[in-house]
Tab-separated table of C-alpha atoms in Angstrom:
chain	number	residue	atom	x	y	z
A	20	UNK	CA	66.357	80.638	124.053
A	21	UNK	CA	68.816	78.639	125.899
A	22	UNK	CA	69.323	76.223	123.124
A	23	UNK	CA	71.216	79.219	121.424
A	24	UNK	CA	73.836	78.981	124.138
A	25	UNK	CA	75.200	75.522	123.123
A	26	UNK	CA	75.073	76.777	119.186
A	27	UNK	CA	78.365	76.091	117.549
A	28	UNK	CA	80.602	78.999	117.753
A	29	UNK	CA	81.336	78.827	113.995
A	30	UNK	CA	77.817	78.515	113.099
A	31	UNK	CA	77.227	82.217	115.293
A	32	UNK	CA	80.670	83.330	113.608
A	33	UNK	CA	78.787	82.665	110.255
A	34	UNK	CA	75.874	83.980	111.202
A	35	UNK	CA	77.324	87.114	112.888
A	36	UNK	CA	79.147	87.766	109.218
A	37	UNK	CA	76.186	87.139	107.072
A	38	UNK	CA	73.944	89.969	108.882
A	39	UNK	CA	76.840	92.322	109.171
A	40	UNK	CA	76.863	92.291	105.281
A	41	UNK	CA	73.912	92.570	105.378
A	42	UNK	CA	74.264	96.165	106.987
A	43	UNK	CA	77.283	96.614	104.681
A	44	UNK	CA	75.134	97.754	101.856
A	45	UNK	CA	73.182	100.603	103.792
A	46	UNK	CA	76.038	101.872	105.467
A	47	UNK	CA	77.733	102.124	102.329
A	48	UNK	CA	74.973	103.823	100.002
A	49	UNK	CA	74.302	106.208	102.375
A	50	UNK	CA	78.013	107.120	102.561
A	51	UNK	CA	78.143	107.371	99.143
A	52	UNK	CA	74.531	109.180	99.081
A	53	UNK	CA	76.278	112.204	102.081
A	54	UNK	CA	79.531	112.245	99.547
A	55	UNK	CA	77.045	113.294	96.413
A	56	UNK	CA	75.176	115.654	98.331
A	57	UNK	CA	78.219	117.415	99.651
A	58	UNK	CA	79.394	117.415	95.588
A	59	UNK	CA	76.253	119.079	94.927
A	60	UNK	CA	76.591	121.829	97.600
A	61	UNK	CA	79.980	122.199	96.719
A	62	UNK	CA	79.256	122.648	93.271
A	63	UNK	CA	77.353	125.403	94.101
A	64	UNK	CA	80.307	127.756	95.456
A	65	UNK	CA	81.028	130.760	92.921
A	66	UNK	CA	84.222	130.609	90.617
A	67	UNK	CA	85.580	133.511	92.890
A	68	UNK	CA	85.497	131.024	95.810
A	69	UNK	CA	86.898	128.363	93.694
A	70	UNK	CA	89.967	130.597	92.543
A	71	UNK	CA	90.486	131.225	96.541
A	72	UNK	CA	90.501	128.212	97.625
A	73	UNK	CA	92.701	126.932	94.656
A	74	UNK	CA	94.957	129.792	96.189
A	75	UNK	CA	95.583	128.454	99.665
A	76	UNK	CA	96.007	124.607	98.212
A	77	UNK	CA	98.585	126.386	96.325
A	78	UNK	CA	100.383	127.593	99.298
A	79	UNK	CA	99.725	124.831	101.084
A	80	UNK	CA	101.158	122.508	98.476
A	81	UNK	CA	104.319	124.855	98.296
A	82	UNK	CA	104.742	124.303	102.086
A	83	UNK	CA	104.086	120.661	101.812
A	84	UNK	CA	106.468	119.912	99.185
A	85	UNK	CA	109.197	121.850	101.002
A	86	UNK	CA	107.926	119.103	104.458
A	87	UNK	CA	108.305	116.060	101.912
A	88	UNK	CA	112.053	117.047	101.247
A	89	UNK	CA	113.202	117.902	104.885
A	90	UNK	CA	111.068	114.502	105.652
A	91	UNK	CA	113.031	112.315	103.263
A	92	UNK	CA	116.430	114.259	104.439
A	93	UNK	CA	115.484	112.602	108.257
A	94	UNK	CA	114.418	109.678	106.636
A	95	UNK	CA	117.568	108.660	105.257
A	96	UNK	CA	119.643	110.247	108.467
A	97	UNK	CA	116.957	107.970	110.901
A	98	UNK	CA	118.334	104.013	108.276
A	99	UNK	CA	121.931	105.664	108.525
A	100	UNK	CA	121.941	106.000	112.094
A	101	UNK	CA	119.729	102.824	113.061
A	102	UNK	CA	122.682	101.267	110.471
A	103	UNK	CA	125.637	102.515	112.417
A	104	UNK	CA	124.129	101.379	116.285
A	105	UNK	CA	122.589	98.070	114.703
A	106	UNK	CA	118.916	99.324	116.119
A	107	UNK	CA	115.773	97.041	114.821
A	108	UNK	CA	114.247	99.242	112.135
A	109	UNK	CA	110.248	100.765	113.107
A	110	UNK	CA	107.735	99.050	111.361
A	111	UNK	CA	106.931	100.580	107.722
A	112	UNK	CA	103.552	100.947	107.202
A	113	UNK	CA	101.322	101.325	103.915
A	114	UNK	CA	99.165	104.730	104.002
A	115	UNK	CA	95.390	103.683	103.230
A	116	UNK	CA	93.035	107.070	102.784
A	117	UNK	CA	88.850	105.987	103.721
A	118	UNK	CA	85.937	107.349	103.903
A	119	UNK	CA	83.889	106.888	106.983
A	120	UNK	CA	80.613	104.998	106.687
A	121	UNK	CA	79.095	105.168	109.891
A	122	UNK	CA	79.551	106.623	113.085
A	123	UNK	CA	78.488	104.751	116.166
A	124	UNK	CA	79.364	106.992	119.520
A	125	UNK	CA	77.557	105.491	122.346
A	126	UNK	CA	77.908	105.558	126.119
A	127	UNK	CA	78.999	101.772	125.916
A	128	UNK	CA	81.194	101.737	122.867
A	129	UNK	CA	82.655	104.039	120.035
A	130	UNK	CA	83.312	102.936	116.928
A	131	UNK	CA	83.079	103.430	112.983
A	132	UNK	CA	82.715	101.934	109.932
A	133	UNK	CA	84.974	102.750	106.805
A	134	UNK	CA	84.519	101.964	103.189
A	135	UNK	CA	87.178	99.823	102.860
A	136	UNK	CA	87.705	95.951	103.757
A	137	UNK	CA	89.534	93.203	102.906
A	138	UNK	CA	89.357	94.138	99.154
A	139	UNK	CA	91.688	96.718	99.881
A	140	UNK	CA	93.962	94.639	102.343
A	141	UNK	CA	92.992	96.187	105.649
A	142	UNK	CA	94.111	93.830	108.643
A	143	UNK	CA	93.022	93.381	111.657
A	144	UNK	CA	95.097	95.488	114.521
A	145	UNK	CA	95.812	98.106	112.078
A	146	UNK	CA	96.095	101.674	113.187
A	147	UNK	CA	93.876	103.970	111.952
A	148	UNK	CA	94.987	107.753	112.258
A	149	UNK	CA	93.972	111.646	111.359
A	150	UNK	CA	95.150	114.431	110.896
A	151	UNK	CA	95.197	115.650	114.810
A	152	UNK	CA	96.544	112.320	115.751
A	153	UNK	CA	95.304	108.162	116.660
A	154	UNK	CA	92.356	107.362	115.350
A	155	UNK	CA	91.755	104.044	116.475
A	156	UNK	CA	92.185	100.100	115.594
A	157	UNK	CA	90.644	98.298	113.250
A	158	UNK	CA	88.617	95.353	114.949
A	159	UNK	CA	86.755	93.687	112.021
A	160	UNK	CA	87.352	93.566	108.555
A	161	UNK	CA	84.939	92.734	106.431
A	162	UNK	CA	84.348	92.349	102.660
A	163	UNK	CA	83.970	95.817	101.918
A	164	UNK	CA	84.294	97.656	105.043
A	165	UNK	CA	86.132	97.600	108.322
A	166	UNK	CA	85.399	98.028	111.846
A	167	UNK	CA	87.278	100.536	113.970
A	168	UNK	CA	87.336	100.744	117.879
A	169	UNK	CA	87.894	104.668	118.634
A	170	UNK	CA	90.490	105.878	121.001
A	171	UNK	CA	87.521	107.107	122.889
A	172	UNK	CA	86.413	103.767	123.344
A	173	UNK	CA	86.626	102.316	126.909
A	174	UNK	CA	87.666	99.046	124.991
A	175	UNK	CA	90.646	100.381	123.655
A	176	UNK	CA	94.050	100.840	125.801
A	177	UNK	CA	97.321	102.169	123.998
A	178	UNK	CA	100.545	103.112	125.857
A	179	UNK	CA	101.616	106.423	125.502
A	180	UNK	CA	104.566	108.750	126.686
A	181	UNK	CA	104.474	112.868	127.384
A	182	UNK	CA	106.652	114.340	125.019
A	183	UNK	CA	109.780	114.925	125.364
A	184	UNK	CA	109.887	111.835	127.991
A	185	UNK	CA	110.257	107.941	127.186
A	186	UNK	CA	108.416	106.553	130.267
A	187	UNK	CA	105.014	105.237	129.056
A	188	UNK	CA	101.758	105.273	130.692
A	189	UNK	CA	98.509	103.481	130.501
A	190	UNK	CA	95.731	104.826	128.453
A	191	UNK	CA	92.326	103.867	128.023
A	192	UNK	CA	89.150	105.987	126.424
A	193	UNK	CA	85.736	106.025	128.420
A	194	UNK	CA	84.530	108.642	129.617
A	195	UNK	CA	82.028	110.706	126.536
A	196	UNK	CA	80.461	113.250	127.629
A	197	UNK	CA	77.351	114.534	125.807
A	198	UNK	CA	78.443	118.102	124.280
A	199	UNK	CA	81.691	117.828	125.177
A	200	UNK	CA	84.937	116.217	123.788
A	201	UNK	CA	85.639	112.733	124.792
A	202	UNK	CA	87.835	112.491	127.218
A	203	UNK	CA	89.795	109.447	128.757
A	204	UNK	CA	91.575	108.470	131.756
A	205	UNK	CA	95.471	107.834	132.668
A	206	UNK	CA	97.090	105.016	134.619
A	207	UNK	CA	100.692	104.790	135.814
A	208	UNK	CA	101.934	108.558	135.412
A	209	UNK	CA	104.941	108.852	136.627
A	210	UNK	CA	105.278	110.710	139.706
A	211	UNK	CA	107.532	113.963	138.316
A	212	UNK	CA	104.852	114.605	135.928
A	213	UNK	CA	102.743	117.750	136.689
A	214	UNK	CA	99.783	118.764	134.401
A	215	UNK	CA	96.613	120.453	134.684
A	216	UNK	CA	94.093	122.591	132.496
A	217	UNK	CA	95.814	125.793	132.769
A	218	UNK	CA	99.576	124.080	132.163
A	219	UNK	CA	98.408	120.976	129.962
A	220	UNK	CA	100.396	118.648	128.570
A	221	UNK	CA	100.766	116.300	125.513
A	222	UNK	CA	100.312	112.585	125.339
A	223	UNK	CA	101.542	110.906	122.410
A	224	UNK	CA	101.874	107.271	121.187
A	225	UNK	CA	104.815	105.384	122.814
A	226	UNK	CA	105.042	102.946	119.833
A	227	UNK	CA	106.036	100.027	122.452
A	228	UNK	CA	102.948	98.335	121.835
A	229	UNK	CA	103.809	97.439	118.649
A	230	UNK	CA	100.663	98.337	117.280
A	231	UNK	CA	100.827	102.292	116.802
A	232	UNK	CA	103.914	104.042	115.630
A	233	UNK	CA	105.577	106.583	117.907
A	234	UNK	CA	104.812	110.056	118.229
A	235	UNK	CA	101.256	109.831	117.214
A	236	UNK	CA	99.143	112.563	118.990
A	237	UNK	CA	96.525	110.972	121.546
A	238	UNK	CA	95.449	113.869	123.440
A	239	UNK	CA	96.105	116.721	126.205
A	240	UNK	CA	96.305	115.793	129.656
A	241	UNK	CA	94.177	118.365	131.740
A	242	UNK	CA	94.529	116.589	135.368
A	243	UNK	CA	96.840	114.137	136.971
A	244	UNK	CA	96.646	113.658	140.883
A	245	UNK	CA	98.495	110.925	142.741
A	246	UNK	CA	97.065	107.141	142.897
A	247	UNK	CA	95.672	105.745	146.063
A	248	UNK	CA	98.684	103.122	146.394
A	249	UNK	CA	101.243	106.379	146.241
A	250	UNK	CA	103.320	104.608	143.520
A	251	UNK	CA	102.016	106.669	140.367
A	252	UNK	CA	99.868	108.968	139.525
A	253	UNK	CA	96.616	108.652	137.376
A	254	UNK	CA	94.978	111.518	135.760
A	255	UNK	CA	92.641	112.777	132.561
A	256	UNK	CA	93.229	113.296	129.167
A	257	UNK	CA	91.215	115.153	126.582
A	258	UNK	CA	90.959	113.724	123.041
A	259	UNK	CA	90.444	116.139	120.110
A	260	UNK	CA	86.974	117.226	119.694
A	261	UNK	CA	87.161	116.334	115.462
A	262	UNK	CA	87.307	112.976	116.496
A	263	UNK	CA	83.729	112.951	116.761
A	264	UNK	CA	82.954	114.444	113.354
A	265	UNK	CA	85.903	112.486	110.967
A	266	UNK	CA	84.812	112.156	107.423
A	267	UNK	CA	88.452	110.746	106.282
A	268	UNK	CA	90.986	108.513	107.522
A	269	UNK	CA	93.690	106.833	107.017
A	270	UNK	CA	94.537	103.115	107.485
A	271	UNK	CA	98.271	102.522	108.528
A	272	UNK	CA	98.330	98.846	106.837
A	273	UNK	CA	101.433	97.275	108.342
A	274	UNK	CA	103.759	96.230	105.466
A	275	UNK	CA	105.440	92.937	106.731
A	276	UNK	CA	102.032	91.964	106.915
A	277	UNK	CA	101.329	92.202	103.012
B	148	UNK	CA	57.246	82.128	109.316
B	149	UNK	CA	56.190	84.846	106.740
B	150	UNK	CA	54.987	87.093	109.139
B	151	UNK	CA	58.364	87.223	110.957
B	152	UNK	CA	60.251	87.951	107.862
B	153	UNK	CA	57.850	90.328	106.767
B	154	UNK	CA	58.226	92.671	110.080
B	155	UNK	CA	62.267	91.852	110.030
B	156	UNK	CA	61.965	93.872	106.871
B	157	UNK	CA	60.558	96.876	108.668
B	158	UNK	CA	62.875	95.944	111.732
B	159	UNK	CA	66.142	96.620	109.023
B	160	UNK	CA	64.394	99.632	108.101
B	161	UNK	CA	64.123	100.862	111.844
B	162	UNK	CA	67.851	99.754	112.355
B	163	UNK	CA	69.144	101.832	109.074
B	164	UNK	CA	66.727	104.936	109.817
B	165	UNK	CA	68.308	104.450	113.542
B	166	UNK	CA	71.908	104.140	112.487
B	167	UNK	CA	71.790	106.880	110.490
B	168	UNK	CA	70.232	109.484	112.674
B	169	UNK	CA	73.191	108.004	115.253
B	170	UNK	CA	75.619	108.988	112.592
B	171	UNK	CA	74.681	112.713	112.334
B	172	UNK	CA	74.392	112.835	116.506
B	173	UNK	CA	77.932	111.595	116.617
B	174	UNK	CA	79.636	114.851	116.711
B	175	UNK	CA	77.133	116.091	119.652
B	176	UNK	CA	77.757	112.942	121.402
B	177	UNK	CA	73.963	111.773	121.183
B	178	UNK	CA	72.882	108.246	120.864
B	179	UNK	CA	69.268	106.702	120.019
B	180	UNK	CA	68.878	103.775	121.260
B	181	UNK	CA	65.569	101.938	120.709
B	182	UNK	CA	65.349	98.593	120.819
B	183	UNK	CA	61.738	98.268	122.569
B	184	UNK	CA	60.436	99.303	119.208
B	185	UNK	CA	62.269	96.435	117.742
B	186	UNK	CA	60.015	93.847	119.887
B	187	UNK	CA	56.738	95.769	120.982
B	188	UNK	CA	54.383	95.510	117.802
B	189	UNK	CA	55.316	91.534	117.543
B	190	UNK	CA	54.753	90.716	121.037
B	191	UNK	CA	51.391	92.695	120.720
B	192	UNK	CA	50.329	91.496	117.426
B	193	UNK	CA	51.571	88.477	116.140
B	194	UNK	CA	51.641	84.495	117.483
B	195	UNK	CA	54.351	83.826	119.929
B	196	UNK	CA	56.116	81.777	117.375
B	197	UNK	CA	56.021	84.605	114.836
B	198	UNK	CA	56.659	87.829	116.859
B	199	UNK	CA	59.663	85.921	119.242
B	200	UNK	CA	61.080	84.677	115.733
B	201	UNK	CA	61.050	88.748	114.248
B	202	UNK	CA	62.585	89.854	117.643
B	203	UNK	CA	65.238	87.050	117.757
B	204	UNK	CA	66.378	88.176	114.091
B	205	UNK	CA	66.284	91.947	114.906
B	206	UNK	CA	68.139	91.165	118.111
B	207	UNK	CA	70.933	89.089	115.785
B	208	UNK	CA	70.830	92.431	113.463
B	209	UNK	CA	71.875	94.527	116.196
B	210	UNK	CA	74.386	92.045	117.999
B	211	UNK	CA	76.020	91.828	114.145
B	212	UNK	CA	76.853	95.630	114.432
B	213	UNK	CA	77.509	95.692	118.075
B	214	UNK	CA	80.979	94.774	120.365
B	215	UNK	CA	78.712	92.511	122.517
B	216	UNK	CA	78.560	88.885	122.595
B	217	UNK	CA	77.216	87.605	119.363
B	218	UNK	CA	73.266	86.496	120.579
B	219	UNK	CA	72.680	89.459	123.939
B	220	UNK	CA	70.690	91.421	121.575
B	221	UNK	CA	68.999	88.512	120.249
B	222	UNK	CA	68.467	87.121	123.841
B	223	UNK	CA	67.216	90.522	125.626
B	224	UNK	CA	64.888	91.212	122.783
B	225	UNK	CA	63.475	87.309	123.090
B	226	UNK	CA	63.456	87.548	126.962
B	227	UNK	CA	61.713	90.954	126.511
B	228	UNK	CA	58.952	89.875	124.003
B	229	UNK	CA	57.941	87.175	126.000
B	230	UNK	CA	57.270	89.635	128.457
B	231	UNK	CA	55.177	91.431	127.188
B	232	UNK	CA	53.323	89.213	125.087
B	233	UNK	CA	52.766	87.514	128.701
B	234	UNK	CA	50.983	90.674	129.665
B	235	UNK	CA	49.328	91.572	126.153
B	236	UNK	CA	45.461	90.909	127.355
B	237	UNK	CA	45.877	92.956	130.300
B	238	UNK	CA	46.739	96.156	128.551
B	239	UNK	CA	45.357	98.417	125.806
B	240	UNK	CA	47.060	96.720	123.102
B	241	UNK	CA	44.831	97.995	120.458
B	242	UNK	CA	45.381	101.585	120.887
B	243	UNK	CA	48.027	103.259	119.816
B	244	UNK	CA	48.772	105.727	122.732
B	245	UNK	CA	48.585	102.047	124.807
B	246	UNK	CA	51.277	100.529	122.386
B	247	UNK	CA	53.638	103.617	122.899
B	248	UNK	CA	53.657	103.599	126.378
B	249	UNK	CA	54.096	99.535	125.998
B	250	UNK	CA	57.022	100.429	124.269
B	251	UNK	CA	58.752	103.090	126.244
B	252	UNK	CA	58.349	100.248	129.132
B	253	UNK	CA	60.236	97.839	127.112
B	254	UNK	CA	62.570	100.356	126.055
B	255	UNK	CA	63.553	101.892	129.297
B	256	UNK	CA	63.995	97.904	130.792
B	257	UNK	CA	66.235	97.092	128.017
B	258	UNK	CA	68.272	100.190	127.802
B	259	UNK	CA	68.703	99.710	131.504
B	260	UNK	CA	69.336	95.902	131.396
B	261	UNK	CA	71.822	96.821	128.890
B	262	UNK	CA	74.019	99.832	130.594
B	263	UNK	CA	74.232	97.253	133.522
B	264	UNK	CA	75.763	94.538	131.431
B	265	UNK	CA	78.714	96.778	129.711
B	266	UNK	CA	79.228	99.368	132.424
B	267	UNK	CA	81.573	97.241	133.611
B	268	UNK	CA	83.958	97.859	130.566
B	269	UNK	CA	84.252	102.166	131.463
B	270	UNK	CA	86.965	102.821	133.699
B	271	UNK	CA	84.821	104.765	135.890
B	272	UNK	CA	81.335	103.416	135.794
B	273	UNK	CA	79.998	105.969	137.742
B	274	UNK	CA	80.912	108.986	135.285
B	275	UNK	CA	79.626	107.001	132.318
B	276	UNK	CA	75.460	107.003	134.029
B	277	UNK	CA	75.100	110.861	132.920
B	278	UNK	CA	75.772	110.306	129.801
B	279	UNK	CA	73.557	106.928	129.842
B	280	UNK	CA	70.894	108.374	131.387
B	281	UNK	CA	70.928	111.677	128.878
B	282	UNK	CA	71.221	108.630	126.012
B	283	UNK	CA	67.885	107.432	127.588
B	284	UNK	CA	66.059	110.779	127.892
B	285	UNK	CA	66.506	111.330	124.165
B	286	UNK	CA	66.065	107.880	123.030
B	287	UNK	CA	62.519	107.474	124.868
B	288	UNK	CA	61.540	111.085	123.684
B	289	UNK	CA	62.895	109.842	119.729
B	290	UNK	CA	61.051	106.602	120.578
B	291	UNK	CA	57.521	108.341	121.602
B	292	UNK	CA	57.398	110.139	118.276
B	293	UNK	CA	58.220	107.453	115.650
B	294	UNK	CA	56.643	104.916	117.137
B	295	UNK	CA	52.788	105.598	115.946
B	296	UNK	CA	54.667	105.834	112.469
B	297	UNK	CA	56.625	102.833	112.906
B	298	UNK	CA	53.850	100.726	114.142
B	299	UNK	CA	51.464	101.642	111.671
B	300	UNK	CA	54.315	100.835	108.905
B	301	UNK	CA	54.473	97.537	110.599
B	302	UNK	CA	50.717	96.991	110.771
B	303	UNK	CA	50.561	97.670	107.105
B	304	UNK	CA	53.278	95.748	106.177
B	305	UNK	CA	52.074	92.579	107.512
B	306	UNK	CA	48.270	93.548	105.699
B	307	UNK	CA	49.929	93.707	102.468
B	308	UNK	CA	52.144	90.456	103.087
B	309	UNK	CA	48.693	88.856	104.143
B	310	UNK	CA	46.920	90.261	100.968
B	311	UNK	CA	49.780	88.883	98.778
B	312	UNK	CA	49.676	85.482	100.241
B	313	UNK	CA	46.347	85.161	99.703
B	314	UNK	CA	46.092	86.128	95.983
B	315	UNK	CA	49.637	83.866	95.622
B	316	UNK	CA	47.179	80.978	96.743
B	317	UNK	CA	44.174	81.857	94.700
B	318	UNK	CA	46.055	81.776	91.612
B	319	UNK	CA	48.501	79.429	91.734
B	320	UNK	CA	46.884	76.407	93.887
């Protein structure tokens, strides 16, 4: 047993990569094996709840297309303006849509595994987001799949800013309670912010970190209370509950990486 | 040598059956944890050499999925099999109610052993043991009911890698 102590760290590195892909394969067919099954039960809907639902994509592909043009409109306002005061561009970033493999939610760590790797460029330090906000980071990328470390994750710290203010605070994931949404706790609030459950408020990527882009919706804050040096305040945040249950997401791969 | 990899096949089974169930708990904020299955039926069955070999490699498994050091699995689960292979004449190893409870020991010392390691990474410790300690409730009670099946798929396992092995000789030496 202690002779594994003084193993080369590139044989364990080896050997830490060869049983992961091990895993790969199970993680994967069972993925694929929950995406039949939920083709299956989908195909039994009846036409009439076919032609409804092909009704609201409608609409929400009218609405959607109307976003794309005001979004392309502030787009090209955001270059002419960071043009005309000589400001260092935000990073671009490549949109990359997977499929969740595995969830692992623990008391110790959160993370999950998506169905895409290094055969679809994923990096490591990549952002992964939702539709209701961060996601997460990608830690390992593999062959085929990639690791991400959750927001809820007490490994994971991202600085974030209220909105509608620029002063950023600490953030790190931790606490998950069982039947309830994860929730995480706040460091260096500044002293003029006031939140609780009944007046929360919204934490949001700060984008200073370099590694999420700003604006990206982290979670509410439900308590802040001041910090036993006096100097800030710390407080609580809750995350969004469908962080827990994400079947898609997407991988911001950073494109000054590719 | 063929033993080990024999019950490291069941082992990956456990692991995928395991990581599975995990995935559907996720949005209910469950998690099974339950690695004294991984090393109970070697340390009660099999050589030293054998069984510590199976729970090293299961141990690896888990540490290649995990955000631990690469080897604490694989160290824990060696530490804990030579445990209780140490105490395997003094107990009813050959019954399975004996084996169960065997294993919800190892279980409950690991899970424990464990929590006390990575606490340390939650920014408050303290509100993380609820959840740890509901985690453990759930695991042992998961634990208590697959683990006749599991050790009987083990036991059977290594009967049909000993059957092979022997007809493998008979016929081709």
């Amino acid at each position: 047993m202690l002779a594994w102590l003084f193993v080369p760290v590139v044989v364990k590195t080896f050997t830490r990569a060869s049983f992961f892909e091990l895993t790969a394969p199970v993680d994967a067919t069972a993925s694929h094996a929950r995406d039949l099954q939920e083709f299956w039960s989908l195909r039994g809907h009846s036409k009439s709840e076919l032609i409804e639902a092909g009704r609201d994509l409608a609409r929400l592909n009218a609405s959607y297309s109307l976003s794309v043009q005001q979004n392309a409109e502030l787009r090209a306002q955001i270059t002419r303006l960071e043009s005309l005061l000589r400001m260092p561009a935000y990073a671009n970033y490549r949109a990359e849509p997977a499929r969740v493999a595995r969830r692992d939610f623990s008391g110790w760590w959160q993370r999950m595994t998506i169905r895409k790797g290094s055969n679809y460029g994923i990096v490591v330090g990549a952002p992964v987001v939702f539709t209701g906000g961060a996601v997460g980071r990608v830690v390992e990328v593999h062959a085929y799949t990639s690791v991400v470390d959750l927001i809820s994750s007490p490994r994971l710290r991202i600085a974030g800013v209220v909105e509608g203010d620029d002063r950023p605070i600490s953030f790190q994931g931790g606490e998950n309670r069982t039947f309830g949404p994860a929730r995480g706790v706040l460091e260096f609030v500044p002293l003029d912010i006031f939140a609780d459950a009944r007046n929360p408020k919204r934490l949001v990527t700060s984008g200073y970190g370099g590694v999420f882009p700003p604006g990206l919706f982290i979670g509410t804050i439900v308590k802040v209370e001041p910090s036993p040096d006096g100097l800030f305040k710390t407080g609580e945040i809750e995350l969004d509950p469908n962080l827990s249950m994400l079947h898609e997401v997407t991988v911001l791969v950073p494109l000054d990486r590719d | 040598m063929r033993r080990a990899l024999t019950l490291f096949i069941t082992q990956f089974l456990l692991w995928a059956v395991v990581s599975q169930v995990n995935h559907s708990l996720a949005g209910r904020h469950v998690y099974l944890w339950v690695g004294g299955l991984f090393v109970t039926y070697g340390a009660l069955s099999l050589s030293l050499r054998s069984g510590l070999l199976s729970s090293f490699l299961a141990g690896l498994l888990l540490d290649a999925v995990s955000p631990v050091a690469f080897g604490m699995h694989a160290l824990l689960f060696a530490a804990a099999h030579a445990l209780v292979f140490h105490v395997r004449d003094r107990v009813p190893r050959d019954e399975t109610a004996g084996r169960v409870v065997i294993a919800l020991f190892a279980n409950l010392t690991l899970f424990l052993v464990f929590s006390v390691f990575l606490i340390d990474d939650a920014p408050t410790p303290a509100a993380a043991w609820p959840r740890l300690i509901f985690d453990l409730v759930c695991s042992q009670v998961f634990l208590a009911l697959i683990a006749p099946w599991f050790m009987a798929l083990q036991a059977r396992t290594v009967e049909l890698s000993d059957a092979l092995a022997v007809v493998y000789v008979r016929r081709f030496r």
